[in-house]
PDB file of C-alpha atoms in Angstrom:
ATOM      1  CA  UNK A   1      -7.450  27.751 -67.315  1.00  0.00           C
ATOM      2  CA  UNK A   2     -10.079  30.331 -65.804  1.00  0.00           C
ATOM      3  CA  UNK A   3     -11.014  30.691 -69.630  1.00  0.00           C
ATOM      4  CA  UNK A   4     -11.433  27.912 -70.472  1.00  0.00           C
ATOM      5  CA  UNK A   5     -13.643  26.606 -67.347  1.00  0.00           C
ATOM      6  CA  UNK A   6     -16.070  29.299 -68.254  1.00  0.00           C
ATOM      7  CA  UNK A   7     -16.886  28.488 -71.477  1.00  0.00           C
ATOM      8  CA  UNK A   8     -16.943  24.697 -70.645  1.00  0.00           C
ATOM      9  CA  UNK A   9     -19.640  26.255 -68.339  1.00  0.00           C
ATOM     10  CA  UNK A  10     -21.192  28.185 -70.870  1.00  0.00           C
ATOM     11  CA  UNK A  11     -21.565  25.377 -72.776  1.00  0.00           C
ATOM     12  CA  UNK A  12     -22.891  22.761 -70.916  1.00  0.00           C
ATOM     13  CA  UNK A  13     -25.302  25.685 -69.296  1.00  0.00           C
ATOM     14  CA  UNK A  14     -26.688  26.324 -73.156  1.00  0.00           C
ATOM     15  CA  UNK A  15     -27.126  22.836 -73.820  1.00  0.00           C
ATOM     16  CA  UNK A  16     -29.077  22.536 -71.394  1.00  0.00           C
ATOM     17  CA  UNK A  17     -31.245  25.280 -71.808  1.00  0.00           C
ATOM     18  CA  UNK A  18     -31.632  24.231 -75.096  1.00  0.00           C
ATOM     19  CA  UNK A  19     -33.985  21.190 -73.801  1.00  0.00           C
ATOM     20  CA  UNK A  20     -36.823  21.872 -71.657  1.00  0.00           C
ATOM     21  CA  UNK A  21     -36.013  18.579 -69.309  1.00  0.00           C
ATOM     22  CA  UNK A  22     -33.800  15.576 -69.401  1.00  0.00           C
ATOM     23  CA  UNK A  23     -35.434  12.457 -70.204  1.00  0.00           C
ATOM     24  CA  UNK A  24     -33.785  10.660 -67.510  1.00  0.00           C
ATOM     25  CA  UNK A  25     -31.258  11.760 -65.092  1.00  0.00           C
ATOM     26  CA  UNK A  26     -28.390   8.530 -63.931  1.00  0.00           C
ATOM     27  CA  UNK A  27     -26.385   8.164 -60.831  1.00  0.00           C
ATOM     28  CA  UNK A  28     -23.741   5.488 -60.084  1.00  0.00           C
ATOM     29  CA  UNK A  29     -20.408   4.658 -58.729  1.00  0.00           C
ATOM     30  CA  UNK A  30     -17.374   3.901 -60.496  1.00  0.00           C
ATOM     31  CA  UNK A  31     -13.955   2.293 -59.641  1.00  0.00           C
ATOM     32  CA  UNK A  32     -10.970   2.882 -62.142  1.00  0.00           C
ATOM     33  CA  UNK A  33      -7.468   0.661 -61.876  1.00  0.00           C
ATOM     34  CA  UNK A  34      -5.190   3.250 -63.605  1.00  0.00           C
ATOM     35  CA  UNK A  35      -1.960   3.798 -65.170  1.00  0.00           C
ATOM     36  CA  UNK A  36       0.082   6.704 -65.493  1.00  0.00           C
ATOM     37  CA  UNK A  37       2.892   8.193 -67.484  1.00  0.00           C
ATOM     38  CA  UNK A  38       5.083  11.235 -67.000  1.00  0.00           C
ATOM     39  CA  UNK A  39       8.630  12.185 -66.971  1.00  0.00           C
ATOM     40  CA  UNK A  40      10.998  13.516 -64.571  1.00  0.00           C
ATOM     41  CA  UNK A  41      14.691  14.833 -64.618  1.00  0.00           C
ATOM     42  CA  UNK A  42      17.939  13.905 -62.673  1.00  0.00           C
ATOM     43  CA  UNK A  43      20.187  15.562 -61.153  1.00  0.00           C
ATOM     44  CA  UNK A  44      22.379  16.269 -64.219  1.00  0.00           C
ATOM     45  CA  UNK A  45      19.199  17.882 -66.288  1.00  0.00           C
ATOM     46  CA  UNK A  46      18.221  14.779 -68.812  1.00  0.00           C
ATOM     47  CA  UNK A  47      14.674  12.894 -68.494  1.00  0.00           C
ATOM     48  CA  UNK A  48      14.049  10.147 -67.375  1.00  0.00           C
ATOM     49  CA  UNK A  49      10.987   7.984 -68.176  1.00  0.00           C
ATOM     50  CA  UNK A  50       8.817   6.496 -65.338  1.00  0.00           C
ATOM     51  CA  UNK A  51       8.067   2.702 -65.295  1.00  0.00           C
ATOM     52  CA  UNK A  52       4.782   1.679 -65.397  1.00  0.00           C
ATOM     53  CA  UNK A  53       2.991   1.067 -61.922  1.00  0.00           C
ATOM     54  CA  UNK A  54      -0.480   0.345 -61.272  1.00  0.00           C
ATOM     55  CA  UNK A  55      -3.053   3.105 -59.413  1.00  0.00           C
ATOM     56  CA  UNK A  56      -6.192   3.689 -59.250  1.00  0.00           C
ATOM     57  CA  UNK A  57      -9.769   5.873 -59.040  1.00  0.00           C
ATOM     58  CA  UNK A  58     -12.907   5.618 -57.284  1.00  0.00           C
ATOM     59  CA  UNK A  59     -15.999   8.150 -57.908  1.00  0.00           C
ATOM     60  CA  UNK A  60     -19.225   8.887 -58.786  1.00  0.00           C
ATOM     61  CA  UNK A  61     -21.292   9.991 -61.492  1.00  0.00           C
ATOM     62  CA  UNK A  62     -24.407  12.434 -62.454  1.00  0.00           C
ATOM     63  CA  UNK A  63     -25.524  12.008 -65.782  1.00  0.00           C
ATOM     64  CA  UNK A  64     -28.352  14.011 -67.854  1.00  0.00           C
ATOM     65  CA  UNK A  65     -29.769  12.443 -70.783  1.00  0.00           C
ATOM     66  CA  UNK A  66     -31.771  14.630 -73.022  1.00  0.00           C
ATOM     67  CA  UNK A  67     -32.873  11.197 -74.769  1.00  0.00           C
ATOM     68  CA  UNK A  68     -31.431   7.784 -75.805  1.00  0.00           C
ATOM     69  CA  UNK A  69     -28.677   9.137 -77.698  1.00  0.00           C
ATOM     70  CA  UNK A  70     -27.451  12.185 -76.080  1.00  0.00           C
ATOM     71  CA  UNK A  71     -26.336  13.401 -72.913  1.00  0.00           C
ATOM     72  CA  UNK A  72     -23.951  14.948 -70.435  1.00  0.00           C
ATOM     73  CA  UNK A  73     -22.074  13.750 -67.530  1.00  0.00           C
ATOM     74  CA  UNK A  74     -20.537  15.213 -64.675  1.00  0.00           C
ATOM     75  CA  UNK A  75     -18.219  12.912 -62.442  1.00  0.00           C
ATOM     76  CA  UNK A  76     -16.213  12.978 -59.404  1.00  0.00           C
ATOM     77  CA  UNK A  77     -12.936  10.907 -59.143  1.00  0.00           C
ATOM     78  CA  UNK A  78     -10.285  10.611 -56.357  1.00  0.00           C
ATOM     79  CA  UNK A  79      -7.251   9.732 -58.104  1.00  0.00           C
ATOM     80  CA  UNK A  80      -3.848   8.228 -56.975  1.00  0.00           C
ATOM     81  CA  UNK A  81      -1.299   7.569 -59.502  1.00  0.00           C
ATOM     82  CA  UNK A  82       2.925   6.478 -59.284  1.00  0.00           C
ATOM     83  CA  UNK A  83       5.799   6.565 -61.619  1.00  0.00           C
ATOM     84  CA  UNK A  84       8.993   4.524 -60.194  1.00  0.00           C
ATOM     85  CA  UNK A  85      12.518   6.411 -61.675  1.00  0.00           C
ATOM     86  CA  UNK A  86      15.524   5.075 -61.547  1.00  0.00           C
ATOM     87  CA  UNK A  87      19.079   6.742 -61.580  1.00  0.00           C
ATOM     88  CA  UNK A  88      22.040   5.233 -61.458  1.00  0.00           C
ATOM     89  CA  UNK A  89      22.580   5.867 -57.754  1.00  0.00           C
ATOM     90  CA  UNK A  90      19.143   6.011 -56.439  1.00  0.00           C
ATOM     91  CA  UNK A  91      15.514   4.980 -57.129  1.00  0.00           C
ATOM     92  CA  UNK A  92      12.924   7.816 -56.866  1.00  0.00           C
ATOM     93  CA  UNK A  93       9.127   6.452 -56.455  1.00  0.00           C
ATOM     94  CA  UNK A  94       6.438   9.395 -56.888  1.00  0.00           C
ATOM     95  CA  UNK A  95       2.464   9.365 -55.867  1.00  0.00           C
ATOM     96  CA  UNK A  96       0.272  12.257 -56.901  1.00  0.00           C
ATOM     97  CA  UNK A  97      -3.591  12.323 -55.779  1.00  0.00           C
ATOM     98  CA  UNK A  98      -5.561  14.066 -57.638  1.00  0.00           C
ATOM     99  CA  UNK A  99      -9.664  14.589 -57.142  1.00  0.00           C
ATOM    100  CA  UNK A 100     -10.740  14.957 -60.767  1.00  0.00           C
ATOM    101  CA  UNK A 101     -13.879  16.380 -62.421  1.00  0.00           C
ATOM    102  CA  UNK A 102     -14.478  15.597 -65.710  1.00  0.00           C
ATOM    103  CA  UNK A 103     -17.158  17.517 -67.599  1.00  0.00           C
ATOM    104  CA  UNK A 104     -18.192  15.124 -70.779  1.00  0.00           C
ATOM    105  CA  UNK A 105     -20.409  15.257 -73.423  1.00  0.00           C
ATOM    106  CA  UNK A 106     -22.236  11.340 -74.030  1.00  0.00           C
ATOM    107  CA  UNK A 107     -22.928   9.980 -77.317  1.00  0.00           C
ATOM    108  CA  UNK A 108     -25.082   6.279 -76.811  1.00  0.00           C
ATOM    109  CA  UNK A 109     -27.012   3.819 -79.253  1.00  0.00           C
ATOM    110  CA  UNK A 110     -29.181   3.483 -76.653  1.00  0.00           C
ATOM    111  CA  UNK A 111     -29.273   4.092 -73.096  1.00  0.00           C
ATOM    112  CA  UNK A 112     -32.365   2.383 -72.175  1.00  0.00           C
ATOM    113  CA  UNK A 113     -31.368  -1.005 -74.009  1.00  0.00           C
ATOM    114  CA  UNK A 114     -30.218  -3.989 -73.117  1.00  0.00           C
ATOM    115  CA  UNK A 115     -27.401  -2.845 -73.949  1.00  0.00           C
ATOM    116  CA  UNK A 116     -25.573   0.226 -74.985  1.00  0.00           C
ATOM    117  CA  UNK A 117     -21.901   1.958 -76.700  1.00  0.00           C
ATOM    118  CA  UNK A 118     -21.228   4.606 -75.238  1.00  0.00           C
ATOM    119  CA  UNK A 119     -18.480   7.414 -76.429  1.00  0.00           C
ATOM    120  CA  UNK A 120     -17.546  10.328 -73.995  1.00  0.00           C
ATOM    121  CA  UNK A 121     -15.146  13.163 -74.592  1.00  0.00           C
ATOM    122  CA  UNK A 122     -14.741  16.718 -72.500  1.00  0.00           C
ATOM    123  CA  UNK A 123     -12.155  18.611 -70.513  1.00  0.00           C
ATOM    124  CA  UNK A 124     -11.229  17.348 -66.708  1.00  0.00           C
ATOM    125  CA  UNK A 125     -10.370  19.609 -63.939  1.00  0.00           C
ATOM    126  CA  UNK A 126      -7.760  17.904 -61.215  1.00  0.00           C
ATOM    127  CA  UNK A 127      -7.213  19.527 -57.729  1.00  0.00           C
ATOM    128  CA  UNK A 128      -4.033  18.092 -56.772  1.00  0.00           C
ATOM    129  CA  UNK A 129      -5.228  16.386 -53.317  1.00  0.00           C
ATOM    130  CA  UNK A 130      -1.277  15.462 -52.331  1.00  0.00           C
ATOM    131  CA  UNK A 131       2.115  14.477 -53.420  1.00  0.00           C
ATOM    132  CA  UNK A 132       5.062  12.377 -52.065  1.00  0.00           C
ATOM    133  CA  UNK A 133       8.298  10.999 -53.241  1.00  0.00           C
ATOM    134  CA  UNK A 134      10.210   7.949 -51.735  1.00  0.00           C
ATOM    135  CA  UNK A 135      14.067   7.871 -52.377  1.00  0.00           C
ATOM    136  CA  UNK A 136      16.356   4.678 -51.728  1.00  0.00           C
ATOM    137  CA  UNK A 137      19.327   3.694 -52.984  1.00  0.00           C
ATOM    138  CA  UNK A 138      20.855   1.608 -55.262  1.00  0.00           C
ATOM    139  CA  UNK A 139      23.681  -0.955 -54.511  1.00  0.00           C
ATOM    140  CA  UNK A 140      24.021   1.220 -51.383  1.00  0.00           C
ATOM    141  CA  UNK A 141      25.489   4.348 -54.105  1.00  0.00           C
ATOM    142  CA  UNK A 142      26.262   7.362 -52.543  1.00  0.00           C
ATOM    143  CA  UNK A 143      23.365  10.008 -53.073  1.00  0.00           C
ATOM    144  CA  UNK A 144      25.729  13.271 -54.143  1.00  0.00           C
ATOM    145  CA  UNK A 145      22.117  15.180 -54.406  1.00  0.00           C
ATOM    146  CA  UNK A 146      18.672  15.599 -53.130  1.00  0.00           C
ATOM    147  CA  UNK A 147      15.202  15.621 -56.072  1.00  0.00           C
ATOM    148  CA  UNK A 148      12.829  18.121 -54.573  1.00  0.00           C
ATOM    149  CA  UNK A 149       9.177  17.088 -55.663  1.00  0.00           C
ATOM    150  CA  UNK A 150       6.782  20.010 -56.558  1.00  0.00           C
ATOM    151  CA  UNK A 151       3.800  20.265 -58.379  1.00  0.00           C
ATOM    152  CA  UNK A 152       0.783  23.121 -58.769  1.00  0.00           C
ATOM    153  CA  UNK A 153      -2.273  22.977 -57.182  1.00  0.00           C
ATOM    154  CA  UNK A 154      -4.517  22.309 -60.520  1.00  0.00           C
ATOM    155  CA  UNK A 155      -4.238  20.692 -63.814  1.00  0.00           C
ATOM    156  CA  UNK A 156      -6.385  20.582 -66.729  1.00  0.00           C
ATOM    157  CA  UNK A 157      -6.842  17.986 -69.221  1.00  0.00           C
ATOM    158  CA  UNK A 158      -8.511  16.316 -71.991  1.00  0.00           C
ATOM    159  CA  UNK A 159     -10.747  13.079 -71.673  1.00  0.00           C
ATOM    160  CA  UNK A 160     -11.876  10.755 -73.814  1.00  0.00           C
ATOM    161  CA  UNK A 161     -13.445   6.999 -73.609  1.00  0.00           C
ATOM    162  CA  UNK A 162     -15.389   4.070 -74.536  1.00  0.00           C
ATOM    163  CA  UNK A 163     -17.703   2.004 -72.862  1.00  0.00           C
ATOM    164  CA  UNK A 164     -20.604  -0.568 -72.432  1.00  0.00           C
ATOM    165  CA  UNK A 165     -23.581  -0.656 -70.344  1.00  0.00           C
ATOM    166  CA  UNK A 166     -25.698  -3.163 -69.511  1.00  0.00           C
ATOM    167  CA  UNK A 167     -29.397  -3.510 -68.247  1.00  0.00           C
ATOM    168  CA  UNK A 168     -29.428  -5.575 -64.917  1.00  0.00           C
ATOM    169  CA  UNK A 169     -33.459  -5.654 -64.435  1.00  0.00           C
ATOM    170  CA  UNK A 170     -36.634  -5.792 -66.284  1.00  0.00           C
ATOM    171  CA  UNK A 171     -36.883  -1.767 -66.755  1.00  0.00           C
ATOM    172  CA  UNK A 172     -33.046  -1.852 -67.475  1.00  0.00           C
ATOM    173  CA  UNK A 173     -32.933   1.077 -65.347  1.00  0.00           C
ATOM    174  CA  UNK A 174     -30.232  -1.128 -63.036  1.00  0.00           C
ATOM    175  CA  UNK A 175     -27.059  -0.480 -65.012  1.00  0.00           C
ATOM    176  CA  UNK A 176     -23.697  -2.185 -65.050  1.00  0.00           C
ATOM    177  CA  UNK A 177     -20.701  -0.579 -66.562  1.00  0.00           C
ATOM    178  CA  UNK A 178     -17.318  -1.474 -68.246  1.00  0.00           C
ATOM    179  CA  UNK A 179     -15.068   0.744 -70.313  1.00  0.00           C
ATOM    180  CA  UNK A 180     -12.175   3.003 -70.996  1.00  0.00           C
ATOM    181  CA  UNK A 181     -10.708   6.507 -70.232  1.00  0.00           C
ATOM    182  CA  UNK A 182      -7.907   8.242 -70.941  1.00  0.00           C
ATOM    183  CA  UNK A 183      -6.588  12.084 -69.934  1.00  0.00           C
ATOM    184  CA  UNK A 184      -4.049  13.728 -71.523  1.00  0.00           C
ATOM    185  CA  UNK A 185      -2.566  16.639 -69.100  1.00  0.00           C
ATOM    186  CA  UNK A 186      -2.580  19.663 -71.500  1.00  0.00           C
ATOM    187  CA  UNK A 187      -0.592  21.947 -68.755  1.00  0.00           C
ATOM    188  CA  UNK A 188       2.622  21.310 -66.915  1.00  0.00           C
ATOM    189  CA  UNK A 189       2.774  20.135 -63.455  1.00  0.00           C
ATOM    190  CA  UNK A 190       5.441  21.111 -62.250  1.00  0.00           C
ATOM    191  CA  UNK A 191       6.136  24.153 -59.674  1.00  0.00           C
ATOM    192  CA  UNK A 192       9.691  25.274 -59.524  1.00  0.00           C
ATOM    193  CA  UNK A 193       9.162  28.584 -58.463  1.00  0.00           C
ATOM    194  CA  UNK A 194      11.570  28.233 -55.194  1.00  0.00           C
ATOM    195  CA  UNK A 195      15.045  28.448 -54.890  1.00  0.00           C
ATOM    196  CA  UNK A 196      17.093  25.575 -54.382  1.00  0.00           C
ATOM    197  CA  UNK A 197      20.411  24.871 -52.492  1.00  0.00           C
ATOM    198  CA  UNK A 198      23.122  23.456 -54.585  1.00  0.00           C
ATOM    199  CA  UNK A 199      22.590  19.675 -53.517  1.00  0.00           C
ATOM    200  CA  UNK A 200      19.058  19.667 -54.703  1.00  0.00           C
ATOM    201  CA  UNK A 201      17.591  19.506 -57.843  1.00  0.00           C
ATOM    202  CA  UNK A 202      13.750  19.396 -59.248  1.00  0.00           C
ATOM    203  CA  UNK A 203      12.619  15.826 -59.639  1.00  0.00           C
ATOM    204  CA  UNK A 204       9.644  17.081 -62.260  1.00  0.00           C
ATOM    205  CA  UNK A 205      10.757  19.480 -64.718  1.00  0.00           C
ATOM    206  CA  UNK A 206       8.205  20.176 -67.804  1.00  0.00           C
ATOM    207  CA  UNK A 207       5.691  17.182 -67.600  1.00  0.00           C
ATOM    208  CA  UNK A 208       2.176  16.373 -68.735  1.00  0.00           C
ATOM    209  CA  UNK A 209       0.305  13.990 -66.270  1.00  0.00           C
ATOM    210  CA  UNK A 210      -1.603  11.043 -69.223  1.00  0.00           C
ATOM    211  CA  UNK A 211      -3.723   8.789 -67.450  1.00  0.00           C
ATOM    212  CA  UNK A 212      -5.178   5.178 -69.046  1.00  0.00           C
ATOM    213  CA  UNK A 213      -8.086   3.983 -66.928  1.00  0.00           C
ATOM    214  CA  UNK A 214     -10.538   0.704 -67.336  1.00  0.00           C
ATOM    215  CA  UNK A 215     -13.315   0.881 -65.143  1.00  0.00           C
ATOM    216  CA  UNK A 216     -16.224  -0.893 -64.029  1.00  0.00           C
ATOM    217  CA  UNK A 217     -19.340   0.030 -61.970  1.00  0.00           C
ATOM    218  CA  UNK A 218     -23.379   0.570 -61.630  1.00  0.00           C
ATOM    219  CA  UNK A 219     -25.640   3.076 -61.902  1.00  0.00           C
ATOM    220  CA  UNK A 220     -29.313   3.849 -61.616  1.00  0.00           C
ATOM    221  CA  UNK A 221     -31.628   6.001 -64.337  1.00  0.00           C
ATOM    222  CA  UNK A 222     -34.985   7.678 -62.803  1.00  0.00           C
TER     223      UNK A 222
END
């Protein structure tokens, strides 16, 4: 991971030195209704897949536009997604939160228009900001074992999205936002490193956190 935040770095760092100034730097606010999809394990070793449940993102943006085409983005995003699991003698209901910072490279037909496509791809960096799982049972079943949740401090992943802006005054400098994103966790979760009793079991074994995000918002270009 270490590696591969440097030469994200390094990257974005010679791009930038490549131009002598941005033509226009953007700031705005986003909110993000989200869905989520990984995969946990019961208590006898086999996955299970998560049903779908609705979370969501809020954060803001920088963006650096070297001209109406090109440019580069750096956001901030609290996160908090859920996956519901069920077993057949209890119901497992998980909520990460993450604080995200993708790093993305923007590709426009024209920022200052009326309006403008946008396509953005580049790696995201989560902190994990928090984790909890809620257990209940079903048909009032007899829970023979305990799921342990775990998961590592950081993940890394790959984003990628669409999106349309819109010009909201005369100078179109007043933007207004709508579009898509979607991560796709390239590392595992997951954090079994302790030692368990022998009622308890992992809830998360190998996973990959994928994220699918509309979003809407404003921004401002000076």
């Amino acid at each position: 991971m270490k590696s591969l935040i440097k030469f994200c770095a390094l990257a974005f760092t010679g791009l930038l030195s490549y131009q002598n100034h941005a033509q226009s730097v953007e700031i705005g606010a986003r909110f993000m209704p989200t869905f989520s999809s990984f995969n946990a394990q019961s208590n006898s070793g086999g996955t299970v897949s998560g049903s779908v449940t609705l979370g969501y993102g809020v954060g803001g943006l920088v963006g650096f536009h070297f001209n109406d085409y090109v440019g580069v983005q750096v956001e901030g995003i609290y996160t908090r997604i859920s996956q519901k699991f069920v077993e057949p003698e209890v119901t497992h209901k998980v909520d990460l939160k993450y604080i995200n910072f993708p790093l993305l490279l923007s590709i426009n037909t024209g920022k200052f228009k009326t309006v403008n496509f946008n396509l953005v791809v580049g790696p995201q960096i989560g902190l994990s900001a928090g984790s909890k799982i809620t257990t209940t049972s079903n048909n009032n079943g007899v829970q023979t074992s305990s799921a342990v949740l775990s998961v590592k401090k950081g993940d890394l992943g790959f984003a990628y999205g669409a999106g349309l802006d819109f010009g909201l005054n005369p100078e179109k400098s007043l933007r207004l936002g709508i579009g898509f994103r979607g991560v796709y966790g390239l590392f595992d979760i997951s954090d079994n490193s302790r030692n368990l009793n022998t009622e308890s079991y992992y809830l998360l074994g190998k996973t990959h956190v994928k994220t699918y995000s509309g979003y809407i918002g404003v921004s401002y270009l000076f």
